Coordinates of C-alpha atoms in Angstrom, one line a residue:
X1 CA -109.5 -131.5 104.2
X2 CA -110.1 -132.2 100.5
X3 CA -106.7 -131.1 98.4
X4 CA -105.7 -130.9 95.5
X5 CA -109.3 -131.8 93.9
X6 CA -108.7 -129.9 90.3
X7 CA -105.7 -132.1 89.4
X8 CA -106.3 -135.5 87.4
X9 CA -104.9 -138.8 89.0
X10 CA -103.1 -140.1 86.1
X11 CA -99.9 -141.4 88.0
X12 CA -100.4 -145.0 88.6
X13 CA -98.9 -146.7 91.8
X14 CA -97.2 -150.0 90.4
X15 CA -98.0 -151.8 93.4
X16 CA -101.7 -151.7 93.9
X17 CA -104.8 -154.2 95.0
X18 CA -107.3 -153.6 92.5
X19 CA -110.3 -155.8 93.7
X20 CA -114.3 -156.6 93.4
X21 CA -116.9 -158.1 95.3
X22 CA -119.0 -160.8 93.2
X23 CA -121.6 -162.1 96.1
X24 CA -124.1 -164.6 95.4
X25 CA -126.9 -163.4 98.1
X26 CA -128.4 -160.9 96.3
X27 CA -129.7 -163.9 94.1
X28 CA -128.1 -162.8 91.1
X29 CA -127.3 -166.6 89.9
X30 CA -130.6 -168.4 91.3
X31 CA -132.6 -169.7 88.6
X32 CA -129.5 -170.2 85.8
X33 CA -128.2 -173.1 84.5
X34 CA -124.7 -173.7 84.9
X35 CA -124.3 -173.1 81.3
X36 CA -125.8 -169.4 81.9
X37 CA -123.7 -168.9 85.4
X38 CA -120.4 -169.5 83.8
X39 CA -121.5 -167.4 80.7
X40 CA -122.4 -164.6 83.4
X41 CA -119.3 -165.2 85.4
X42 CA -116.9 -165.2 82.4
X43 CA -118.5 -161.7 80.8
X44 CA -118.1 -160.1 84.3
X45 CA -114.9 -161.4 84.5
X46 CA -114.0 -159.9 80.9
X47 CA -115.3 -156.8 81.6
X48 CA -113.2 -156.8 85.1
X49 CA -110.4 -157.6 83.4
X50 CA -110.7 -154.4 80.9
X51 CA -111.2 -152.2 83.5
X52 CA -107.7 -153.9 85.4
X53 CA -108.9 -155.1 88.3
X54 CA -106.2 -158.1 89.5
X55 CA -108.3 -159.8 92.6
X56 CA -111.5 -160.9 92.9
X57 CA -113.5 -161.8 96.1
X58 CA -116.0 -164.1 95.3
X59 CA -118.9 -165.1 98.4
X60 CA -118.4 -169.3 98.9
X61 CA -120.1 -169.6 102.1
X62 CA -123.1 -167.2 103.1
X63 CA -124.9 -169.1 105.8
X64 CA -122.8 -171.9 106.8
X65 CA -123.3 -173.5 103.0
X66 CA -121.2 -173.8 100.3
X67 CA -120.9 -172.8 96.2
X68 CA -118.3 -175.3 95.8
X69 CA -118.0 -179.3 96.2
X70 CA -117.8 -179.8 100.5
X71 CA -118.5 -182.7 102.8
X72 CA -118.9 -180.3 106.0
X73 CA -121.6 -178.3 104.6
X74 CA -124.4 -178.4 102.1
X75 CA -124.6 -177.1 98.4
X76 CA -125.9 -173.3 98.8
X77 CA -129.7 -172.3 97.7
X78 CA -127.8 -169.0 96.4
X79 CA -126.0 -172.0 93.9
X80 CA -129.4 -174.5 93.0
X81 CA -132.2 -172.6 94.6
X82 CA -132.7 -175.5 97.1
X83 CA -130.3 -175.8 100.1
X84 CA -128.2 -179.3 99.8
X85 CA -129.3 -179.8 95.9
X86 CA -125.6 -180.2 94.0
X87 CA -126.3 -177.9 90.9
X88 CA -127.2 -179.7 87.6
X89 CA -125.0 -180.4 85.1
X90 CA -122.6 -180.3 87.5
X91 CA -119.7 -178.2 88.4
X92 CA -117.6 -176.4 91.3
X93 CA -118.2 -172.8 91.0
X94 CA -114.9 -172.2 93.6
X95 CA -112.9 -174.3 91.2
X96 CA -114.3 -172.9 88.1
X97 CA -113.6 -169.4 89.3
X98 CA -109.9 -170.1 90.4
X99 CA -109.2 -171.4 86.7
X100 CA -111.0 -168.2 85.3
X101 CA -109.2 -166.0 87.2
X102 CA -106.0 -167.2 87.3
X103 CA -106.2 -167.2 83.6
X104 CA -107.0 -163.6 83.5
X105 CA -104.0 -162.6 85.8
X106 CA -105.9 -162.0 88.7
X107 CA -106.2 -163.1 92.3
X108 CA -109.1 -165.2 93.5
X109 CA -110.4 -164.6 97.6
X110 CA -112.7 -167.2 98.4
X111 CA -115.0 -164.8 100.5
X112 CA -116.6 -166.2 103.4
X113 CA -119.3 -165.2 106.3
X114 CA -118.2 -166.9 109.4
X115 CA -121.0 -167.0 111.8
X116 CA -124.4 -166.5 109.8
X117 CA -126.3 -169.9 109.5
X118 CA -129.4 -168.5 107.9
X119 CA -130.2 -165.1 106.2
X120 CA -134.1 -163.9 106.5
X121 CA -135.0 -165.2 103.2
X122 CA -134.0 -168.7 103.9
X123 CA -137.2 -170.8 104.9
X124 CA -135.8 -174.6 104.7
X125 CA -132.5 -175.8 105.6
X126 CA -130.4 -178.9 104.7
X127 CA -130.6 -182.3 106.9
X128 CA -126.4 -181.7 107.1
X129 CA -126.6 -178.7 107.7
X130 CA -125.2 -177.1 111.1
X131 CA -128.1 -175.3 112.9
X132 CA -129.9 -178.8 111.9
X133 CA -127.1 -181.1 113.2
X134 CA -126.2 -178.6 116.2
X135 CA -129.0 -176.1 117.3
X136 CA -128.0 -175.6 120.6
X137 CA -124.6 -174.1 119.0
X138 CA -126.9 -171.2 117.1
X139 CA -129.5 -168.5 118.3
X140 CA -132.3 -166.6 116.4
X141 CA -131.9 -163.0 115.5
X142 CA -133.9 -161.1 113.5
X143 CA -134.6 -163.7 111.4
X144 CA -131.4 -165.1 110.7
X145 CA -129.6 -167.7 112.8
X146 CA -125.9 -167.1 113.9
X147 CA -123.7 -169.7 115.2
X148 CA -122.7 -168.2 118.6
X149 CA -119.2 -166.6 119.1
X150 CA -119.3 -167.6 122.7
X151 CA -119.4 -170.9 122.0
X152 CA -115.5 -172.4 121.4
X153 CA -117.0 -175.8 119.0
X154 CA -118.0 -173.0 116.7
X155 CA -114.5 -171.4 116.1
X156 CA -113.3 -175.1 115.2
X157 CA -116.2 -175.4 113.3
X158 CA -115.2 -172.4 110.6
X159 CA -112.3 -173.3 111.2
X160 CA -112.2 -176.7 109.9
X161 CA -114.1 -175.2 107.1
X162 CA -111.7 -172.4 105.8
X163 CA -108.7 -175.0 106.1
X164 CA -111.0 -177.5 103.8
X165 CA -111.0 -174.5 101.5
X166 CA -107.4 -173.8 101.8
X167 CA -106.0 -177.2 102.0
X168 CA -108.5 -178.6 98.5
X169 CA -107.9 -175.0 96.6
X170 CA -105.7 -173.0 95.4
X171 CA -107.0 -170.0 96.1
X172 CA -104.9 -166.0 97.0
X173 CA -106.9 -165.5 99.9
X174 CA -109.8 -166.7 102.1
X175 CA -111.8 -163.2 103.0
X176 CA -114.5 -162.4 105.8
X177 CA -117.2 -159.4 105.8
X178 CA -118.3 -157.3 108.2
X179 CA -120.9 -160.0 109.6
X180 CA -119.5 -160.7 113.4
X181 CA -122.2 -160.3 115.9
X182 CA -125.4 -159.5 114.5
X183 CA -126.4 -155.7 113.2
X184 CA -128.1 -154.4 116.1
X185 CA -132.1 -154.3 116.0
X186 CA -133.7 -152.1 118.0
X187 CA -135.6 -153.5 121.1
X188 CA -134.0 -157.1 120.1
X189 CA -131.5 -158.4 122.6
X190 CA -128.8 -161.3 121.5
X191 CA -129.7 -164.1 123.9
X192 CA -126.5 -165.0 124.9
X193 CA -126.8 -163.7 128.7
X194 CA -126.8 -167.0 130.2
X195 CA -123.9 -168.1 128.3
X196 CA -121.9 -165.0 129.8
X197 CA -122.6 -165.4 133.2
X198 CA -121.9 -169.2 133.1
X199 CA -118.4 -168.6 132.0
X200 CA -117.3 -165.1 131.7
X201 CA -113.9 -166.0 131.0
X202 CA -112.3 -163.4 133.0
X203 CA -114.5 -160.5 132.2
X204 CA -116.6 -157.8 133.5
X205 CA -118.9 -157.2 131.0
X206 CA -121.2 -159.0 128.1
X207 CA -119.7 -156.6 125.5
X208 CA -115.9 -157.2 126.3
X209 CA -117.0 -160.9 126.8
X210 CA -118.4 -160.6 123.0
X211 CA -115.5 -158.9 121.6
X212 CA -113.0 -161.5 123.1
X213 CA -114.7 -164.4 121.8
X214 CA -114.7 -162.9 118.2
X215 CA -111.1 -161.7 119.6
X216 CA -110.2 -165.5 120.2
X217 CA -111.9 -166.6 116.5
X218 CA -109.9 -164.5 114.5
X219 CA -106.7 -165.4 116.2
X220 CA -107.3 -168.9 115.4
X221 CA -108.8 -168.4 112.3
X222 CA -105.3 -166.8 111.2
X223 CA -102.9 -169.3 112.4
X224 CA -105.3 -172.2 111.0
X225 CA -105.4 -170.9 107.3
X226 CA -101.0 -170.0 107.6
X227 CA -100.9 -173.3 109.1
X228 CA -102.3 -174.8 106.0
X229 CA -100.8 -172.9 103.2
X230 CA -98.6 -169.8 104.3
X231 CA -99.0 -167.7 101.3
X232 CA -102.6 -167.8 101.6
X233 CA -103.6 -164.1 102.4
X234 CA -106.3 -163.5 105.4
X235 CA -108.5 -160.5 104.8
X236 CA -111.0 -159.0 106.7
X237 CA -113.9 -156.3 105.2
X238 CA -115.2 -154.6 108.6
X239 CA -117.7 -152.1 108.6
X240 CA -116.8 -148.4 107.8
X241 CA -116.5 -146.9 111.5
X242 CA -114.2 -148.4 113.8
X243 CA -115.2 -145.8 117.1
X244 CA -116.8 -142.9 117.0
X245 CA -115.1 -139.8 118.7
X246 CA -118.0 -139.6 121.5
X247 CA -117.0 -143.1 122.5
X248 CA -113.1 -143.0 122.5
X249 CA -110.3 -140.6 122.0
X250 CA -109.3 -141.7 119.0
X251 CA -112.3 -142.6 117.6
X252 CA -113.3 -140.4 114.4
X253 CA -115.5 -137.5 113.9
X254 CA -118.8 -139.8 113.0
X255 CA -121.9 -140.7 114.4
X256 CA -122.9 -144.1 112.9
X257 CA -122.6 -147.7 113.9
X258 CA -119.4 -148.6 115.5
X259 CA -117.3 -151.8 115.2
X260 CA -116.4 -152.2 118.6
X261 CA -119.4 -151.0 120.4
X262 CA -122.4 -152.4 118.5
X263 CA -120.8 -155.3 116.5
X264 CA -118.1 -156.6 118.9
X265 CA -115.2 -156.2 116.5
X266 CA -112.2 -155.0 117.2
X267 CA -110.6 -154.6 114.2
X268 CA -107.5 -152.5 115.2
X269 CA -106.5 -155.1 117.3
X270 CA -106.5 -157.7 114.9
X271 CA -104.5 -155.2 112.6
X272 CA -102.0 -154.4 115.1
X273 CA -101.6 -157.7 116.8
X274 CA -101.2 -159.0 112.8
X275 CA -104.1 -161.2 112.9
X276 CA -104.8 -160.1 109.2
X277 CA -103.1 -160.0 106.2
X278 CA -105.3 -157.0 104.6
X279 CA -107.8 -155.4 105.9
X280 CA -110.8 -153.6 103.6
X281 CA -112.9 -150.9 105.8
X282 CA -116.6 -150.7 103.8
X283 CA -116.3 -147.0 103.3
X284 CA -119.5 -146.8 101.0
X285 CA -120.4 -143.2 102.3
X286 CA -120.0 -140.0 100.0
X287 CA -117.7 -136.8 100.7
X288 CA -119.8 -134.8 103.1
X289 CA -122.0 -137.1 104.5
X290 CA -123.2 -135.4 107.6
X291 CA -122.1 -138.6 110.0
X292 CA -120.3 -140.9 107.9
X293 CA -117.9 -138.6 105.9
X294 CA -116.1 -140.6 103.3
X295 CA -113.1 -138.3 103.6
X296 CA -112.6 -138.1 107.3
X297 CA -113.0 -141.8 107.4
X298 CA -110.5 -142.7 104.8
X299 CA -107.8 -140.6 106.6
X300 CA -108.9 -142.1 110.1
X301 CA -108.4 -145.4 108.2
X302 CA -104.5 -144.8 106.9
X303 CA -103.9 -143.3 110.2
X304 CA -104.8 -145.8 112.9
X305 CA -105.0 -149.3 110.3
X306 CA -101.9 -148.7 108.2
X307 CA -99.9 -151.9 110.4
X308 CA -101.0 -154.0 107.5
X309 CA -102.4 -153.3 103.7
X310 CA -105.3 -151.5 104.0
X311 CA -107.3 -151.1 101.0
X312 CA -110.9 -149.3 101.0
X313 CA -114.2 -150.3 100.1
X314 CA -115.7 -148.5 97.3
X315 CA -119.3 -148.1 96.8
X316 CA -120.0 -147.6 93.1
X317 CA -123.8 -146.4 93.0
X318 CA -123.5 -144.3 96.0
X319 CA -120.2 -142.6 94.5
X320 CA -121.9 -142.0 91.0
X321 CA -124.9 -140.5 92.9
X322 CA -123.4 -138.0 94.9
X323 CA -121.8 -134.7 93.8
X324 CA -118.3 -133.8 93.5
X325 CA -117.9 -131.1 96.1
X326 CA -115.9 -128.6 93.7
X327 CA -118.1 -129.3 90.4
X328 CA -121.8 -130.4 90.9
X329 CA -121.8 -130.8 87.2
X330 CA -119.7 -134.7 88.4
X331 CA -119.9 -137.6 90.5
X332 CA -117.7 -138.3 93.2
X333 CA -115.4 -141.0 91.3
X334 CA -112.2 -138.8 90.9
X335 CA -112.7 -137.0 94.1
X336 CA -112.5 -140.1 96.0
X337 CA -109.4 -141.4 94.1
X338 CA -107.4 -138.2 95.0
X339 CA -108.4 -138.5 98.4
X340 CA -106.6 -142.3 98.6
X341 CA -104.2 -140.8 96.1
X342 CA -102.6 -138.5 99.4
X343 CA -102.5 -141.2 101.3
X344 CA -99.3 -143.5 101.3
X345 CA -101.0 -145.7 103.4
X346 CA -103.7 -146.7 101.2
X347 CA -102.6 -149.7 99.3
X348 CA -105.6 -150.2 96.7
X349 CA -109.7 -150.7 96.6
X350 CA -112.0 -152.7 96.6
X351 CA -115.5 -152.0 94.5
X352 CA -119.0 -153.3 95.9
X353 CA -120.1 -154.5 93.6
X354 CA -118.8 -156.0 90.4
X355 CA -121.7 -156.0 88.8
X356 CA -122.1 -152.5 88.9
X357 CA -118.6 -152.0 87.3
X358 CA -120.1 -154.5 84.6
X359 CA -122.4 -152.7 83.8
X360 CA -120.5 -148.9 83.8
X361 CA -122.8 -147.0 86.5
X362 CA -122.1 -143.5 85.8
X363 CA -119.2 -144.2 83.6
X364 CA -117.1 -145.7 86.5
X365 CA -115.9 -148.4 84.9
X366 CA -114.4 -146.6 81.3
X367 CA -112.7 -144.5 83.9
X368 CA -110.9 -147.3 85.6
X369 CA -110.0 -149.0 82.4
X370 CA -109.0 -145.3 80.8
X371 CA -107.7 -143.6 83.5
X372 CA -107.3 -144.9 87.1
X373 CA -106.4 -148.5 86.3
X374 CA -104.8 -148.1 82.9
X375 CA -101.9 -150.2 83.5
X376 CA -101.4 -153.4 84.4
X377 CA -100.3 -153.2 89.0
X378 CA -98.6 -155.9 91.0
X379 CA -99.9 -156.8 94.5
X380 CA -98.9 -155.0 97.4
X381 CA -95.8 -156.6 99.3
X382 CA -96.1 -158.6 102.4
X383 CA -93.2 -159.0 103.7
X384 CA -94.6 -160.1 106.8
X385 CA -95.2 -163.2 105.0
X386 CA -92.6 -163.1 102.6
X387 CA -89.7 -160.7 101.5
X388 CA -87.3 -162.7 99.8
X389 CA -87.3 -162.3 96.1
X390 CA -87.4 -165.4 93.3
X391 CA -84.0 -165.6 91.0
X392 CA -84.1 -163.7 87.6
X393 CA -85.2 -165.7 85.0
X394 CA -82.9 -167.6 82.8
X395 CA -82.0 -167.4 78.9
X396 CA -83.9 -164.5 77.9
X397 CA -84.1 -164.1 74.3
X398 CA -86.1 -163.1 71.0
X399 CA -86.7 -165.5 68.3
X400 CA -88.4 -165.5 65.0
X401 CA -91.3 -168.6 65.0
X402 CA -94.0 -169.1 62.3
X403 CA -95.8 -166.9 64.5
X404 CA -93.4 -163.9 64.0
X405 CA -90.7 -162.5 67.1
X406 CA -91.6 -164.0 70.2
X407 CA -89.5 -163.2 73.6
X408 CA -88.7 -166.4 75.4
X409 CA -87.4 -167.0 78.6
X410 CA -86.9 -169.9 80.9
X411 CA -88.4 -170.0 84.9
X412 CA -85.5 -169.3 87.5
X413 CA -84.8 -172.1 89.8
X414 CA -86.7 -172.1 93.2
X415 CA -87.6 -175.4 95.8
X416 CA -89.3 -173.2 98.9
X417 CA -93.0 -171.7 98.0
X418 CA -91.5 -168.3 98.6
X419 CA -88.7 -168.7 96.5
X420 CA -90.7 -170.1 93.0
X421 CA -91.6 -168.1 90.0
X422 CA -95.0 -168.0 89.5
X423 CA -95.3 -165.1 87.3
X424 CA -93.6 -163.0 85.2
X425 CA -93.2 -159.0 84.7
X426 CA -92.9 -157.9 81.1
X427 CA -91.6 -154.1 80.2
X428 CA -90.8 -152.0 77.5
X429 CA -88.8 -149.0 76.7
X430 CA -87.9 -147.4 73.0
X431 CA -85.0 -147.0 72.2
X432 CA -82.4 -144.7 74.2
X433 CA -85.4 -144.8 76.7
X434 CA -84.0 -145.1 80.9
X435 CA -85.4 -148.4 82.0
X436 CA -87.3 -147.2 84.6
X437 CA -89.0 -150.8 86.4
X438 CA -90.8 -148.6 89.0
X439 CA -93.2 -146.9 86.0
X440 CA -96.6 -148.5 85.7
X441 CA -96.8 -147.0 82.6
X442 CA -94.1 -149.9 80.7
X443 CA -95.6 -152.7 82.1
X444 CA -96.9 -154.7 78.6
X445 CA -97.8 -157.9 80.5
X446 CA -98.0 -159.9 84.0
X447 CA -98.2 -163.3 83.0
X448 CA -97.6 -167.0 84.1
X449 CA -96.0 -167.9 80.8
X450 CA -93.0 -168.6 79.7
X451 CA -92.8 -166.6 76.7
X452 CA -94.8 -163.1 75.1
X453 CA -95.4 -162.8 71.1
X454 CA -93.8 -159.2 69.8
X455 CA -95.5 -157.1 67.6
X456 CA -93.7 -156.8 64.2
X457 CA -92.8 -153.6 62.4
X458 CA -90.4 -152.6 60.1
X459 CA -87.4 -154.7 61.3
X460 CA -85.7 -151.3 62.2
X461 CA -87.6 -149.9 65.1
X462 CA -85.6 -151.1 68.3
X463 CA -86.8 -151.7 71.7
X464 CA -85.4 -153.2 75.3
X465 CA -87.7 -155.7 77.1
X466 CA -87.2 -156.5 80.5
X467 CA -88.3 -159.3 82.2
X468 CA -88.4 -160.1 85.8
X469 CA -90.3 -163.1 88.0
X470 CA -92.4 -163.0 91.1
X471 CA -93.1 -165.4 93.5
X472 CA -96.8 -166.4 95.1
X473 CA -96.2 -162.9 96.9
X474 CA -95.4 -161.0 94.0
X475 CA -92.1 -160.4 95.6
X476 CA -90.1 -158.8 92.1
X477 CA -86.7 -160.9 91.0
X478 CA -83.6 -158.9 89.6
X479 CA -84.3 -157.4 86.3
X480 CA -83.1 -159.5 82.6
X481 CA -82.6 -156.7 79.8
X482 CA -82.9 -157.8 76.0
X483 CA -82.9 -155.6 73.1
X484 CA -84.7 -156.2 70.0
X485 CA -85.1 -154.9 66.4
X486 CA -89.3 -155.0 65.6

């Protein structure tokens, strides 16, 4: 099914979601000072930035705790090393990372895991915190401690939590993983039997009982964060097999874990019934993996997801580990992006993790920020949520300051959330150029300023700039055309 594979992808989409997962579970923050977390955060963030990514999805909440200032649930051990310790001197990281990001022209997802109350390496929990103040509302699993679907005081619960998040931040999105019921274990059966038969709610069987009350969650989890801030986006990061074809007709040609079956989520559902704003499959496999293939998955994706932006995890050190299937001399990198290249329906990636594009793994980030992400993108539209474009902007013009030619312009007028200029799309074309707004390629600048210094050159060399404004959506306004002598 791979095409195409000896061409380069050097045409850029200019709408594309160009995100990366920062998580704090992997402990890569305990044991800093706040001084040495933000220096950590801001070079990541730099080095992000170069490589144009525009959203990051940064882990808030990873067993019912929190890495930023909350009265519902305690300070994360991830965050101070000690469950319900605020972090000395102190700070909000959530806060801190909106500012950071927003400065660098990208999105910030405040990434949450809805049901986990302890991981395995927890061994001490918080006097406030919710498996303390409600046990009966958790069970033990494995070593970690889930608050039960079945129970409907725990969908308030998160609830209540992601509209504190929304209604106290101003975050792009609120963003759940792939944690729903627990990963199976082998021989370990989720105690919840009792529960079902006590109030099946109309069905047959534990596992559609499961998937309904995770059905029910998600539904309300939704409307709650829209109810609080429309333009806040919901996303959803499921695991990388939806069905397999031995369990359902459209299922696809894998044999690996399933969504549905073994972790009670029924993601297509959610996509089709528009209980998500996004959703990000975990497709971390290589091309050719014997029952995960990436390719076959990422076309199963964009076939049967494709009612709202789908965008596809990325797995850095497994890509840079695996061959390319035409050249065994390369990694998989470029293989991968011509595979979502094909595919209309693919609106943009999301790379687990960060840190790995930090630090260049097999040369994957310098190929982002020379190749694949070049050019500044704009969000995907939602019109789902939005559609209605801000007004141009108003008195577009060049003028010489002590600083040399700047380009000024003044924000267009706008009283709805959907109908204010938040940012601002800067292009360029040389002279007798065609403006062409839909090239990647001439987009200098996506800022929230009012105004972009020009670089000076002879006085004689002219050039047309074109700016337009976009709304919280990114929803483009009519083009303003100025020409200029540099």
């Amino acid at each position: 099914m791979l095409l195409l594979l000896a061409m380069s992808a050097t045409a850029q989409p200019k709408r594309e979601f160009r995100g990366a997962w920062i998580q704090c579970v992997n402990g890569q923050f305990q044991g800093l000072s706040t001084q040495q977390m933000q220096q950590t955060l801001s070079y990541q963030l730099d080095e992000l930035q170069k490589d144009g990514a525009n959203a990051i999805i940064f882990q808030v909440r990873p067993e019912c705790d929190a890495l930023y200032a909350s009265t519902l649930e305690p300070w994360s051990r991830f965050l101070t090393g000690q469950q319900g310790k605020a972090p000395q001197p102190y700070w909000d990281p959530l806060q801190w990372m909106i500012e950071q990001c927003h400065a660098r022209g990208m999105e910030l997802h405040a990434w949450i895991n809805p049901y986990r109350a302890k991981t395995k390496g927890t061994t001490s929990l918080s006097v406030n915190h919710v498996a303390i103040q409600h046990p009966e509302r958790c069970f033990d699993y494995d070593g970690l401690k889930i608050l039960n679907p079945g129970i409907p005081e725990n969908r308030d619960y998160i609830c209540a939590v992601a509209r504190d998040i929304v209604t106290r931040y101003d975050v792009d999105g609120i963003h759940m993983d792939d944690y729903f019921y627990p990963y199976p274990v082998a021989g370990v059966a989720i105690p919840d039997e009792n529960l079902f038969r006590q109030n099946p709610n109309g069905q047959q069987t534990i596992g559609d009982w499961r998937r309904q009350n995770v059905n029910f969650f998600i539904k309300q989890f939704y409307e709650t964060v829209h109810q609080a801030k429309p333009w806040v986006k919901v996303g959803i990061s499921p695991f990388g097999i939806y069905r397999n074809s031995k369990s359902s007709p459209i299922g696809s040609q894998t044999n690996g874990l399933q969504n549905y079956d073994d972790l009670y989520a029924d993601v297509l559902l959610w996509v089709n019934n528009g209980w998500l704003d996004y959703c990000v499959p975990q497709v971390y496999w290589e091309i050719g993996n014997r029952a995960a293939d990436y390719d076959i998955l990422v076309r199963w994706w964009a076939q049967y997801a494709s009612a709202r932006p789908l965008y596809i995890g990325e797995d850095i050190e497994r890509t840079v580990k695996a061959r390319h299937p035409a050249n065994p001399e390369r990694h998989q990198q470029e293989a991968k992006q011509i595979i979502r290249d094909q595919l209309p329906a693919v609106k943009g990636s999301v790379l687990w993790y960060a840190k790995a594009a930090v630090d260049n793994v097999g040369n994957y980030g310098t190929m982002l920020r020379q190749q694949y992400w070049r050019h500044p993108a704009l969000q995907p539209e939602m019109p789902f949520l939005d559609k209605k474009a801000p007004k141009k902007p108003r008195a577009v013009k060049a003028l010489w300051t002590n600083d040399g030619p700047v380009l000024f312009w003044t924000a267009p007028k706008g009283k709805q959330w959907g109908d204010v200029a938040t940012r601002y799309v800067v292009y360029r074309f040389a002279k007798n150029e065609a403006i062409d707004i839909d090239n990647s390629a001439k987009i200098l600048t996506i800022t929230d300023q009012t105004f972009l210094k020009l670089p000076y050159v002879n006085g004689q060399t002219q050039y047309t700039y074109v700016v337009t404004a976009l709304d919280r959506m990114q929803n483009e306004s009519k083009p303003v055309k100025r020409t200029v002598k540099l």
